[in-house]
Amino acid sequence: MPGPERELPVLVSACLLGQACRYDGRHNLDGALERELAARGERAVPFCPEEHGGLGTPRPPAWITRTEAGAARVVTAEGHDVTEPFHRGADGALELCRREGIQKAYLKERSPSCGVATTHVENLVTRGPGITTARLRAAGIETLGVEGRRD
C-alpha cells in the first residue's frame, strides 16, 4: 500500500466524511467509503460546495428548477433563488481539484450540488447530475455517486 506521500488525492463530499454540513445540519458519514479509499491508496479531500458557496448550515432545503427559457436555477423550499451560491460552490470544487491535481470525486447522491446519477429537480428525485457534478464532469473529472451512511 502506498505511503501518505504517494496517496492519490480524491475529492469527497464532506458530509460523507462525517462533517455536519448537510442542509439539516447532519452528516452522511460513510465508514465503508473511508475504508475503501484507504485500501485503494486514495486520500480524501473533503469539500462541501454549498458551504463554500456561502450558504450556512443548517439551511433550507433546495432543488434545481427550470425557467421558462429552460435555464437551470436552484431555489429553496421558500422560493429564494440560491443559484449563485451553488455555482460559486461548483467553481470552488473545480478550483480545488485543479490545485490538488484531483481527477476523481466521490459525491453524495441526490444532492442538488453533488448528485451524480440522481438529484432533486422541482422537489422530486430525478435522474441527472447536480450543479457541482456537472461542472466537474465538464472539466473531465470522474464523478462517482455515494449514498452514504454505511458502516
Short mmCIF file of C-alpha atoms in Angstrom, two decimals, residues 57-150:
data_model
loop_
_atom_site.label_atom_id
_atom_site.label_comp_id
_atom_site.label_asym_id
_atom_site.label_seq_id
_atom_site.Cartn_x
_atom_site.Cartn_y
_atom_site.Cartn_z
CA THR A 57 -25.62 25.15 7.93
CA PRO A 58 -28.34 24.40 8.63
CA ARG A 59 -30.07 25.92 5.60
CA PRO A 60 -33.43 25.48 3.88
CA PRO A 61 -33.70 22.51 1.52
CA ALA A 62 -33.16 23.46 -2.12
CA TRP A 63 -33.64 21.91 -5.53
CA ILE A 64 -32.99 22.57 -9.18
CA THR A 65 -35.79 24.13 -11.19
CA ARG A 66 -36.11 25.29 -14.79
CA THR A 67 -37.03 28.76 -16.04
CA GLU A 68 -39.39 29.29 -18.96
CA ALA A 69 -36.30 29.72 -21.16
CA GLY A 70 -35.05 26.30 -19.99
CA ALA A 71 -32.15 27.54 -17.86
CA ALA A 72 -31.50 25.79 -14.55
CA ARG A 73 -31.90 27.66 -11.29
CA VAL A 74 -31.68 26.49 -7.70
CA VAL A 75 -34.40 27.57 -5.30
CA THR A 76 -35.12 26.91 -1.63
CA ALA A 77 -38.36 25.48 -0.29
CA GLU A 78 -39.35 29.11 0.47
CA GLY A 79 -38.73 30.10 -3.15
CA HIS A 80 -35.46 32.02 -2.64
CA ASP A 81 -33.06 31.83 -5.56
CA VAL A 82 -29.72 30.33 -4.42
CA THR A 83 -28.33 29.68 -7.89
CA GLU A 84 -25.27 31.90 -7.41
CA PRO A 85 -24.08 30.22 -4.18
CA PHE A 86 -24.49 26.82 -5.85
CA HIS A 87 -22.39 27.96 -8.82
CA ARG A 88 -19.74 29.50 -6.52
CA GLY A 89 -19.53 26.16 -4.73
CA ALA A 90 -19.14 24.28 -8.02
CA ASP A 91 -16.42 26.72 -9.10
CA GLY A 92 -14.67 26.20 -5.75
CA ALA A 93 -14.77 22.42 -6.17
CA LEU A 94 -13.24 22.66 -9.63
CA GLU A 95 -10.58 25.09 -8.43
CA LEU A 96 -9.65 22.73 -5.56
CA CYS A 97 -9.43 19.79 -7.96
CA ARG A 98 -7.13 21.70 -10.28
CA ARG A 99 -4.94 22.95 -7.42
CA GLU A 100 -4.60 19.48 -5.84
CA GLY A 101 -4.35 17.52 -9.11
CA ILE A 102 -7.61 15.69 -8.33
CA GLN A 103 -9.07 13.61 -11.18
CA LYS A 104 -11.78 11.70 -9.26
CA ALA A 105 -14.63 12.75 -6.96
CA TYR A 106 -16.90 10.73 -4.66
CA LEU A 107 -20.09 12.74 -4.29
CA LYS A 108 -23.33 12.45 -2.29
CA GLU A 109 -26.20 11.15 -4.39
CA ARG A 110 -29.50 13.06 -4.52
CA SER A 111 -27.87 16.36 -3.56
CA PRO A 112 -28.69 19.31 -5.84
CA SER A 113 -24.96 20.08 -5.72
CA CYS A 114 -23.32 16.66 -5.62
CA GLY A 115 -25.83 14.18 -7.03
CA VAL A 116 -24.20 12.02 -9.70
CA ALA A 117 -26.93 9.70 -11.02
CA THR A 118 -29.81 11.42 -9.22
CA THR A 119 -30.58 14.86 -7.84
CA HIS A 120 -33.59 16.91 -6.76
CA VAL A 121 -35.42 18.72 -9.55
CA GLU A 122 -38.67 20.50 -8.74
CA ASN A 123 -38.50 18.79 -5.30
CA LEU A 124 -38.55 15.30 -6.86
CA VAL A 125 -35.68 12.83 -7.06
CA THR A 126 -34.77 12.80 -10.74
CA ARG A 127 -32.10 11.18 -12.91
CA GLY A 128 -29.26 13.54 -13.68
CA PRO A 129 -26.36 15.37 -12.07
CA GLY A 130 -26.26 18.18 -9.54
CA ILE A 131 -24.63 21.55 -10.20
CA THR A 132 -21.15 20.65 -8.90
CA THR A 133 -21.12 17.23 -10.53
CA ALA A 134 -21.99 18.74 -13.92
CA ARG A 135 -19.17 21.29 -13.55
CA LEU A 136 -16.61 18.63 -12.60
CA ARG A 137 -17.67 16.29 -15.41
CA ALA A 138 -17.39 19.10 -17.96
CA ALA A 139 -13.77 19.52 -16.82
CA GLY A 140 -13.04 15.81 -17.29
CA ILE A 141 -13.09 14.79 -13.62
CA GLU A 142 -14.50 11.33 -12.94
CA THR A 143 -17.54 11.51 -10.64
CA LEU A 144 -18.82 8.58 -8.57
CA GLY A 145 -22.06 8.70 -6.59
CA VAL A 146 -22.23 7.54 -2.98
CA GLU A 147 -25.42 7.25 -0.91
CA GLY A 148 -23.68 7.48 2.46
CA ARG A 149 -24.43 6.20 5.94
CA ARG A 150 -22.73 2.82 5.60
#
